[in-house]
Each structure stands twice: as structure tokens, then as C-alpha cells.
PDB file of C-alpha atoms in Angstrom:
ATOM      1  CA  UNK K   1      83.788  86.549  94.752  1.00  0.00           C
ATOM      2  CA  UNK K   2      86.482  88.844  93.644  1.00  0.00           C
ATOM      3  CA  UNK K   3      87.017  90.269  90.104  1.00  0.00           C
ATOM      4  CA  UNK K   4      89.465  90.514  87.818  1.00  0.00           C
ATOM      5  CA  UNK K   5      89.548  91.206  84.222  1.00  0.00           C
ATOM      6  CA  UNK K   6      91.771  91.058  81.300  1.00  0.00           C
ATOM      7  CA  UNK K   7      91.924  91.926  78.055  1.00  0.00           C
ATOM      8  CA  UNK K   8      92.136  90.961  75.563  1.00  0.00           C
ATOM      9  CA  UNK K   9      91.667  87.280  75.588  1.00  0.00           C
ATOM     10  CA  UNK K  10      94.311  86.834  72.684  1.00  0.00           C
ATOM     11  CA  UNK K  11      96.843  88.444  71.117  1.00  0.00           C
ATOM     12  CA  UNK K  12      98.584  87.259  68.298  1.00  0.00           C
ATOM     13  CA  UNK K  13     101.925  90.076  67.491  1.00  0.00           C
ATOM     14  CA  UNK K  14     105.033  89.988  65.001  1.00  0.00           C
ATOM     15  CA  UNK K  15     108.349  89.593  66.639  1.00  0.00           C
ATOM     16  CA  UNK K  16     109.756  93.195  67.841  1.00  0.00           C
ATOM     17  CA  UNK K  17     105.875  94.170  67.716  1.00  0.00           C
ATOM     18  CA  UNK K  18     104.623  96.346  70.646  1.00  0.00           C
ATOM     19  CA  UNK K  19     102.326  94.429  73.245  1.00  0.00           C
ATOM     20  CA  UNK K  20     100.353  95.821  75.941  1.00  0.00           C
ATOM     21  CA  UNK K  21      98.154  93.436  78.520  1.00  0.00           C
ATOM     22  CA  UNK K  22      95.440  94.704  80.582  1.00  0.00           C
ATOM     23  CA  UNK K  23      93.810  93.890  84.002  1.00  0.00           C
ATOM     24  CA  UNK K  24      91.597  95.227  86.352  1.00  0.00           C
ATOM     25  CA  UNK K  25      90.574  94.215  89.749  1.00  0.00           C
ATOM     26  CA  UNK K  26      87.284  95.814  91.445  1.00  0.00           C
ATOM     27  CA  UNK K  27      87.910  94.649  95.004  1.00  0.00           C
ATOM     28  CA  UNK K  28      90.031  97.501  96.493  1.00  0.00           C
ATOM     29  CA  UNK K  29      92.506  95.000  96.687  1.00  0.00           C
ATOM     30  CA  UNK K  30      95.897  96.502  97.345  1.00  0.00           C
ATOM     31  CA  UNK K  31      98.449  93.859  96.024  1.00  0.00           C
ATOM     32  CA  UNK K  32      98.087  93.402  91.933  1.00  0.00           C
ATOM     33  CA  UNK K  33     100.881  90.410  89.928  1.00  0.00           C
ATOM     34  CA  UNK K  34     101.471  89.440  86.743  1.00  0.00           C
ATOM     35  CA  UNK K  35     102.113  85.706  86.346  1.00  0.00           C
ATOM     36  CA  UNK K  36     102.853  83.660  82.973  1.00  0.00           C
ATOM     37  CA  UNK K  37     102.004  79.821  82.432  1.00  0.00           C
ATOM     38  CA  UNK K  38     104.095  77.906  80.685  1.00  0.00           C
ATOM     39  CA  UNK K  39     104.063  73.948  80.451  1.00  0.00           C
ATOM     40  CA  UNK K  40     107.162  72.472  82.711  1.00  0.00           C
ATOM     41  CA  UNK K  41     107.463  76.087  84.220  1.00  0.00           C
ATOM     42  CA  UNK K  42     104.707  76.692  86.322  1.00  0.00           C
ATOM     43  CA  UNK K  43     103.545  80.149  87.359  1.00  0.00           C
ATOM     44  CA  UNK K  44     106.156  82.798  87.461  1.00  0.00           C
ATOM     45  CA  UNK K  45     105.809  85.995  88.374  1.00  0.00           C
ATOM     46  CA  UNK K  46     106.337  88.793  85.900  1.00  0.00           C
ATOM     47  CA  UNK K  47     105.748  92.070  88.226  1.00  0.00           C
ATOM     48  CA  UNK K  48     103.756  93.163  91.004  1.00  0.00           C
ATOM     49  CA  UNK K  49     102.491  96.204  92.736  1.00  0.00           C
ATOM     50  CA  UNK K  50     100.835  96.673  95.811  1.00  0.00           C
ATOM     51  CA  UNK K  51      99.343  99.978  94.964  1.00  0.00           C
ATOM     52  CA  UNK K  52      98.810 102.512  92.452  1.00  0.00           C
ATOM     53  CA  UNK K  53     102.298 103.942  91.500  1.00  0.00           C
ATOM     54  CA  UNK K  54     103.904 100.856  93.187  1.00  0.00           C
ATOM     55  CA  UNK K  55     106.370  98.322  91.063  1.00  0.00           C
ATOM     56  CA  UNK K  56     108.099  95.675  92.478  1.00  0.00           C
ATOM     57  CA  UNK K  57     110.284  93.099  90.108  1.00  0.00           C
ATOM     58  CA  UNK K  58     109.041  89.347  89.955  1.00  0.00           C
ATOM     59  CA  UNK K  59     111.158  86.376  89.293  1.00  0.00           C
ATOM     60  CA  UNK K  60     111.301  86.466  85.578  1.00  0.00           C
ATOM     61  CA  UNK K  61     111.172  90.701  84.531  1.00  0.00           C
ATOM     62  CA  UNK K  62     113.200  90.632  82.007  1.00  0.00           C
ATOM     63  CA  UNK K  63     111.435  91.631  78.633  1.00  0.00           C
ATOM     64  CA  UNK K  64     108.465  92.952  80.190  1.00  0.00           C
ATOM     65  CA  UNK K  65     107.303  96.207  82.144  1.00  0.00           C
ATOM     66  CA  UNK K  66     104.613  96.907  84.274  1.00  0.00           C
ATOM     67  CA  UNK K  67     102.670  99.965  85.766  1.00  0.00           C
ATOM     68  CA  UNK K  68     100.185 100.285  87.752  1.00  0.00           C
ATOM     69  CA  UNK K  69      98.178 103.414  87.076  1.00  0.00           C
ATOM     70  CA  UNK K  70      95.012 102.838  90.061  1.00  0.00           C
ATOM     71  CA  UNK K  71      94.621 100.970  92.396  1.00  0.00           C
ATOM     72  CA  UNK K  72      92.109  99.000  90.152  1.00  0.00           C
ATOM     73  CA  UNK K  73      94.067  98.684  87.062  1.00  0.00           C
ATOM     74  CA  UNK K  74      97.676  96.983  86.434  1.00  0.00           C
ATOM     75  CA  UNK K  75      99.220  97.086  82.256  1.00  0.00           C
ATOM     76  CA  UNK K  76     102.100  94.747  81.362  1.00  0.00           C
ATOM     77  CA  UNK K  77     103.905  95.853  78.622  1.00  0.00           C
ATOM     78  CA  UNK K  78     105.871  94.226  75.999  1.00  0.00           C
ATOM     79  CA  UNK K  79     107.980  96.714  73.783  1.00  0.00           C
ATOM     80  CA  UNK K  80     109.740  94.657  72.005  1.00  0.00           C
ATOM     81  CA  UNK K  81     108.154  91.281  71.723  1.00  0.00           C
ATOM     82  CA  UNK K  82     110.150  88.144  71.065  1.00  0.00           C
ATOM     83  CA  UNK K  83     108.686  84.541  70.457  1.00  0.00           C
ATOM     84  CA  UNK K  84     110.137  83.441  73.701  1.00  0.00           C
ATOM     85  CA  UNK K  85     107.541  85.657  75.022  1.00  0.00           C
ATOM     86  CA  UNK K  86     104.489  83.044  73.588  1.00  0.00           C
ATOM     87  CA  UNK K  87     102.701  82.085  76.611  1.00  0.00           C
ATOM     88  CA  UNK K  88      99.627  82.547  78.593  1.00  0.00           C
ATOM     89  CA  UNK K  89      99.602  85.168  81.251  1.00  0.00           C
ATOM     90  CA  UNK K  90      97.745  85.793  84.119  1.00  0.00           C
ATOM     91  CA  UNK K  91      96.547  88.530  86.307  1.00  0.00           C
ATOM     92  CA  UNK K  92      96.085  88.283  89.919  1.00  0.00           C
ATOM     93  CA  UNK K  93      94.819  90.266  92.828  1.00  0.00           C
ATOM     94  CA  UNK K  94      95.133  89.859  96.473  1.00  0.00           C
ATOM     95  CA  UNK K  95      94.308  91.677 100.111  1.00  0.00           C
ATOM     96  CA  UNK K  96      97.648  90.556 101.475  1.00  0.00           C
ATOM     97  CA  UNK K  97      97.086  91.726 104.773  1.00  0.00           C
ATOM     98  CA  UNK K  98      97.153  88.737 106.806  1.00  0.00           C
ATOM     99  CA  UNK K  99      97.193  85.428 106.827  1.00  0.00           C
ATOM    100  CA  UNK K 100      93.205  85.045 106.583  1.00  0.00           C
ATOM    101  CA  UNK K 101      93.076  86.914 103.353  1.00  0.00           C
ATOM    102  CA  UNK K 102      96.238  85.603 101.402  1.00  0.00           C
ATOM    103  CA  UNK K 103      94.448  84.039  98.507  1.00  0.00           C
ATOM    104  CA  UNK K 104      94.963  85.410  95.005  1.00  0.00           C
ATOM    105  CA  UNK K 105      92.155  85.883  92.868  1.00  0.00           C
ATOM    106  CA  UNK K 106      93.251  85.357  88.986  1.00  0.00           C
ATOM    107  CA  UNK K 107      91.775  86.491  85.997  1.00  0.00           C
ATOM    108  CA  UNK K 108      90.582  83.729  83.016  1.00  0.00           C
ATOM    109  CA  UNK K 109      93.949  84.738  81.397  1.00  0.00           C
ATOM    110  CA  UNK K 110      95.805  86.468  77.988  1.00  0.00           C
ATOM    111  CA  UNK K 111      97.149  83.992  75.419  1.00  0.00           C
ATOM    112  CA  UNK K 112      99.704  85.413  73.457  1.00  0.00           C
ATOM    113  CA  UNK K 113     101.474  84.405  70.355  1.00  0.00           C
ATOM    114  CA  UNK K 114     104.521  86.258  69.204  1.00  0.00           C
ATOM    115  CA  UNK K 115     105.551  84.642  65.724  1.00  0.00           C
TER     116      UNK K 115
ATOM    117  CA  UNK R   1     114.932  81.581  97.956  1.00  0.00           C
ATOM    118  CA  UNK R   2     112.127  80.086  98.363  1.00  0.00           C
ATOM    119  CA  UNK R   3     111.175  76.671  96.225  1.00  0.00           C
ATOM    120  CA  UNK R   4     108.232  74.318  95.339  1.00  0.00           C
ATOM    121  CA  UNK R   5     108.953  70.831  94.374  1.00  0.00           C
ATOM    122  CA  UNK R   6     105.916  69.139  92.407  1.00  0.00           C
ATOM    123  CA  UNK R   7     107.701  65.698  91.680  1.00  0.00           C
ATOM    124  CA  UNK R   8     104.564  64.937  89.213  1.00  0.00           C
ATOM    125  CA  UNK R   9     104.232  66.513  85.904  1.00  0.00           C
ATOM    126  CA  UNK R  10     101.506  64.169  84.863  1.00  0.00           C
ATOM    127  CA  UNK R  11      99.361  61.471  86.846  1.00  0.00           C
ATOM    128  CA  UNK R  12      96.192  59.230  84.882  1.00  0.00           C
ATOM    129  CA  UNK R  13      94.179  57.730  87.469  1.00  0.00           C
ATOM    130  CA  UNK R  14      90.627  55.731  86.788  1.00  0.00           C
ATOM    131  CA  UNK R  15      88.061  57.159  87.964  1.00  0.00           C
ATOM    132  CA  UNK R  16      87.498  55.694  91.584  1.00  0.00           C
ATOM    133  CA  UNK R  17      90.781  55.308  92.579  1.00  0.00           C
ATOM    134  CA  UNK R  18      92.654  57.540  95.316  1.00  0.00           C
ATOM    135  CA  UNK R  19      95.032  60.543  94.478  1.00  0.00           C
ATOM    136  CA  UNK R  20      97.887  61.866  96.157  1.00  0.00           C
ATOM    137  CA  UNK R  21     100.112  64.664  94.639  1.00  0.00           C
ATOM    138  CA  UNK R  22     103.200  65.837  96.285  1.00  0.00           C
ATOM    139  CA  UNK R  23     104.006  69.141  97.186  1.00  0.00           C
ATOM    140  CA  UNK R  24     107.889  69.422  99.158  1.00  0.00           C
ATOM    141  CA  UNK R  25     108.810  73.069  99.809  1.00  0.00           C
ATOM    142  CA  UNK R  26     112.328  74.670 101.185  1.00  0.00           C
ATOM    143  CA  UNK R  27     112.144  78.420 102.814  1.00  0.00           C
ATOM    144  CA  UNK R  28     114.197  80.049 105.446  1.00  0.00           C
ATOM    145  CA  UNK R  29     111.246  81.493 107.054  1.00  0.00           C
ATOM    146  CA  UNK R  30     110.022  79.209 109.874  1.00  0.00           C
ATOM    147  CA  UNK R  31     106.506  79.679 109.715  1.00  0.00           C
ATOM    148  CA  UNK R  32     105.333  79.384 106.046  1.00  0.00           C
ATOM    149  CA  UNK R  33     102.080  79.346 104.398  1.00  0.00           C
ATOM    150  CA  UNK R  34     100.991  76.906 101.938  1.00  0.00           C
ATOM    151  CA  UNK R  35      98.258  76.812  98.872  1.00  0.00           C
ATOM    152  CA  UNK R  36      96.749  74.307  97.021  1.00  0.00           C
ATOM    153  CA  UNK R  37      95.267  76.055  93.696  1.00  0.00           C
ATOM    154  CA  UNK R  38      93.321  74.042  90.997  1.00  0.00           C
ATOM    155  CA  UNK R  39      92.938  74.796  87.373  1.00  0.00           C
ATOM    156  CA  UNK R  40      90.536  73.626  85.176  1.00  0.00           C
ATOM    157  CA  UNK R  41      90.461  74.028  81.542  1.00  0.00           C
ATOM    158  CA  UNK R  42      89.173  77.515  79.994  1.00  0.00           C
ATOM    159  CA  UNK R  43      88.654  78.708  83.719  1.00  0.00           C
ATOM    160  CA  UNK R  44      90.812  80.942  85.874  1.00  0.00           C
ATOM    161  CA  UNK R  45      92.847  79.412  88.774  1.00  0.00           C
ATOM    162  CA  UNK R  46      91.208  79.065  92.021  1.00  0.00           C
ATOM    163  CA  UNK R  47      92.361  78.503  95.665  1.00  0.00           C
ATOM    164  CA  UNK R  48      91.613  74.987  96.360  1.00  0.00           C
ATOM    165  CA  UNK R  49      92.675  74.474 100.234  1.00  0.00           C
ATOM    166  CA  UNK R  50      95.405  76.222 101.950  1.00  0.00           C
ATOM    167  CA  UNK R  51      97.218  76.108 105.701  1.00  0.00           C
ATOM    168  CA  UNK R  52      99.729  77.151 108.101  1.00  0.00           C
ATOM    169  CA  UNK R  53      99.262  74.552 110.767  1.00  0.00           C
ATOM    170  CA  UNK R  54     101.491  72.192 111.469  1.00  0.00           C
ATOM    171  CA  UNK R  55     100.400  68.338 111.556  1.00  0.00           C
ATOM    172  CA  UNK R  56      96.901  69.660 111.172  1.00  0.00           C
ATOM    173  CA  UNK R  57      94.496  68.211 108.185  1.00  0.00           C
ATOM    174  CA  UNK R  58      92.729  71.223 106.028  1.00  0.00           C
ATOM    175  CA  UNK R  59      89.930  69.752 103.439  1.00  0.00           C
ATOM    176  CA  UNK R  60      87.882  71.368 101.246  1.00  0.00           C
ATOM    177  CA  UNK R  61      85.400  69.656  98.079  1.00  0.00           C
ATOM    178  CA  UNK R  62      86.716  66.246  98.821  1.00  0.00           C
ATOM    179  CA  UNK R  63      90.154  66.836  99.040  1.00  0.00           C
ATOM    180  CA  UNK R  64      92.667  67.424 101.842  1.00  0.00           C
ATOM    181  CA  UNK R  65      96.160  67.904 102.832  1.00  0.00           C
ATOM    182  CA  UNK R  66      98.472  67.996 106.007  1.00  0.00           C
ATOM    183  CA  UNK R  67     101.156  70.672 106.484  1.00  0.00           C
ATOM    184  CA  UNK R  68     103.634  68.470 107.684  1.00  0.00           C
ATOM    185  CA  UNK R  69     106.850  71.524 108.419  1.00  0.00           C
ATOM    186  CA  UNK R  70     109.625  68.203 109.759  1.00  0.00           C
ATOM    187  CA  UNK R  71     109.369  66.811 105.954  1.00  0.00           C
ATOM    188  CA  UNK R  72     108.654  70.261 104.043  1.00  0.00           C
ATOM    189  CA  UNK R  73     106.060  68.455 102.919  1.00  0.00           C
ATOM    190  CA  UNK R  74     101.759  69.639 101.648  1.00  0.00           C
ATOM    191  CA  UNK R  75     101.199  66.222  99.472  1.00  0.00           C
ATOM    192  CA  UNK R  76      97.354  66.711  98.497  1.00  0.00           C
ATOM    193  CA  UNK R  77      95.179  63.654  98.371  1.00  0.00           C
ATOM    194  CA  UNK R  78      91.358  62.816  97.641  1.00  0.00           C
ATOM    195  CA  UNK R  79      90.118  59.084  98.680  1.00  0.00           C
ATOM    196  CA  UNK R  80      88.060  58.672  95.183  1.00  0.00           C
ATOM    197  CA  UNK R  81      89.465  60.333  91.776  1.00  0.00           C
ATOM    198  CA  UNK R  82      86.100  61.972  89.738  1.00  0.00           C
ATOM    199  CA  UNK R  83      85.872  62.685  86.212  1.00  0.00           C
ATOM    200  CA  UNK R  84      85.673  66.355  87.001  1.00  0.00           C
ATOM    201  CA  UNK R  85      88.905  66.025  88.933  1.00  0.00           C
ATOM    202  CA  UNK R  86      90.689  66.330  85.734  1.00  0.00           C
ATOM    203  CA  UNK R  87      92.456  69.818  86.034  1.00  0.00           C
ATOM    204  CA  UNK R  88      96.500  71.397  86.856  1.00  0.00           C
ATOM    205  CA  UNK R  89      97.199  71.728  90.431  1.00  0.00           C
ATOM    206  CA  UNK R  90      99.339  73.765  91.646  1.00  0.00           C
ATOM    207  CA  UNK R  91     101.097  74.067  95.011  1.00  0.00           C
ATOM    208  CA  UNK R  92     102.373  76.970  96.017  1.00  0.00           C
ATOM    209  CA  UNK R  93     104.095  78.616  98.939  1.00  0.00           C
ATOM    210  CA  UNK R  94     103.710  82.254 100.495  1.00  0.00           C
ATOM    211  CA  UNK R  95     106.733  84.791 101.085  1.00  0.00           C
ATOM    212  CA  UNK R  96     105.255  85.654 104.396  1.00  0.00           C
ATOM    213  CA  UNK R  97     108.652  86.016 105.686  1.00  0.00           C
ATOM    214  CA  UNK R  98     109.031  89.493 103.658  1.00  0.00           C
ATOM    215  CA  UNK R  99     105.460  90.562 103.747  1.00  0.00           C
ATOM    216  CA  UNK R 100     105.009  90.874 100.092  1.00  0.00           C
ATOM    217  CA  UNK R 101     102.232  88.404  99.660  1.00  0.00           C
ATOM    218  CA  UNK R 102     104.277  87.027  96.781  1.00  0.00           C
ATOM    219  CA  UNK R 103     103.437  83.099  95.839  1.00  0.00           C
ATOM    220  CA  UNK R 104     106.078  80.621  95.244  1.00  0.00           C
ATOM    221  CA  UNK R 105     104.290  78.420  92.520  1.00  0.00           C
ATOM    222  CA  UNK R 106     105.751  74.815  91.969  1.00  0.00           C
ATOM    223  CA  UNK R 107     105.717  73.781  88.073  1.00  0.00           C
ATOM    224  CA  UNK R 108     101.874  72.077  88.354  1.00  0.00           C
ATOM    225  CA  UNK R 109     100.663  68.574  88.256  1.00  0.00           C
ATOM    226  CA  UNK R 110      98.175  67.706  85.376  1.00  0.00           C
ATOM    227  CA  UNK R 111      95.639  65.067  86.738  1.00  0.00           C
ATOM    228  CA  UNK R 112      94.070  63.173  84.236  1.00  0.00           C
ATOM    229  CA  UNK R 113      91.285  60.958  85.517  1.00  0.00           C
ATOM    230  CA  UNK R 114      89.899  58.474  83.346  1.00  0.00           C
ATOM    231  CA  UNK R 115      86.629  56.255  83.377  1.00  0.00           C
TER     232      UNK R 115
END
């Protein structure tokens, strides 16, 4: 079973406070995403990467910045955290190579308060 | 773009009784891939059942669902609701179309199964 760990587990900030969420997968998987959980919302996706170096802009970026600095580990970065930003996030890891393998593999999550 | 339609925000169910959540999707691509993933409380998400077949039933740990591409339509079902059942589903639907390996989530379906 594929791994993938964040930290920390919770994170409580001020507003305008300086935020930074960590994840790392150990599966040589190429394709990395951020996702955050919010009730009525869903998952939405934050960033992803498909390898070390690699950004590409999810559906809701705004607020947030990623970076991937290995192929193993994938930061999301909040520089200037607003309440609006209170959620639970996710990390997520996938071989998207073909159809066989498209499965993400999440992480048991961030909760983060921004008061 | 791509869309996921969970009509459900919330079902109860007794314990014993059948499910069915629905899952409608809209994508240009003609060929699309969809997931069933299941959350349970203090746990990471996990792939629950997934397909790309049309008209073709895919089951996994009691549960199953038809890709049915003339309605848009991956409704998951399960004959007899468990305690355990109690968890958010989520359906979601790949961007195969682009290659990214990007998920489509719909907003979730919290299944509440009483005794």
C-alpha cells in the first residue's frame, strides 16, 4: 500500500500568519496534489506536480503556493493566511500512467485553523 | 470543464436497508474514467471501486456501480446498508482527456446508517 505523509496533523495560525504544509510520498510516484475538504465543497484541488521542479495550478490556487522540491516531497505554502483558508487539506499521490494505475493515494490529512 | 454532480449531501438509512448514491458527470472527453472513493472518519480517503466500461458492473466490499456513459451516470449502490458503512463518498471523475491524472471530485455524500 502506498505512503504518504503529512505534517503536521494541525495547525492552528493568526490571520496574515505564515503557513507551510508538508507531504511526502515514498512510492516513486510521479504525480503529487494538494486537495482541501470543505463541507458542501468537496475536494478541490489546490496544486499539483508531476515531478520534482514541476507546478501545475489546480482549481482553487489562489492564496496558496506550492513546490515540489523531490520527487518524494511536495510543501504548500500559505504566506499570508486568511480565515477563509480554515479547512482540512489533503495530500495525494498517484502513478498516472495509465488507466490501471490512476488511483490516488491520500494522506490522513492537515487541519488548519486560521483565526 | 469537467463536473461531478452528487445530488445527495446527506442520506440516513437503517441498517439493513439498500443504498444507492448518485453520481451524474458532464466531460467533453468521450471516454472518461470514473472513481468511487470512501472516507471514513479519522482515516485517509481510499479508492473504493472505479471503471471505464460502459454498461459493465464493477464491485468491490459489497458495493457496486455501472458506468452507464448514455445518462452520464456512476450511481453507487450496496443491497444491505452496515453500521460500518457510515462514511463520505465521493465520486469523482478523471481528466484523462489531458493526461494530467487530475480528479474531478463531486461535493461528497455523507451516509449515515443507523441501527
Amino acid at each position: 500500500e502506498a505512503a504518504v505523509t503529512q505534517s503536521p496533523r494541525n495547525k492552528v495560525t493568526v490571520t496574515g500568519g505564515n503557513v507551510t504544509l508538508s507531504c511526502r510520498q515514498t512510492n516513486s510516484h510521479n504525480y503529487m496534489y494538494w486537495y482541501r475538504q470543505d463541507t458542501g465543497h468537496g475536494l478541490r484541488l489546490i496544486h499539483y506536480s508531476y515531478g520534482a521542479g514541476n507546478l501545475q495550478i489546480g482549481d482553487v490556487p489562489d492564496g496558496y503556493k506550492a513546490t515540489r522540491t523531490t520527487q518524494e516531497d511536495f510543501f504548500l505554502l500559505l504566506e499570508l493566511a486568511s480565515p477563509s483558508q480554515t479547512s482540512l487539506y489533503f495530500c495525494a499521490s498517484s502513478d498516472a500512467g495509465g488507466a490501471a494505475n490512476e488511483r490516488l493515494f491520500f494522506g490522513h490529512g492537515t487541519k488548519l485553523s486560521v483565526l | 470543464g469537467d463536473s461531478v454532480t452528487q445530488t445527495e449531501g446527506l442520506v440516513t438509512l437503517t441498517e439493513g436497508l439498500p443504498v444507492m448514491l448518485n453520481c451524474t458527470y458532464q466531460t467533453i472527453y468521450s471516454n472518461p474514467f470514473l472513481f468511487w472513493y470512501v472516507h471514513y472518519l479519522n482515516e485517509s480517503p481510499r479508492l473504493l471501486l472505479k471503471s471505464s466500461t460502459d454498461n459493465k458492473r464493477t464491485e468491490h466490499q459489497g458495493f457496486h456501480a455501472t458506468l452507464h456513459k448514455s445518462s452520464s451516470s456512476f450511481h453507487l449502490q450496496k443491497s444491505s446498508a452496515q453500521l460500518s458503512d457510515s462514511a463520505l463518498y465521493y465520486c469523482a471523475l478523471s481528466d484523462r482527456g489531458t493526461n494530467t491524472g487530475k480528479l474531478t471530485f463531486g461535493d461528497g455524500t455523507v451516509l449515515t446508517v443507523k441501527p
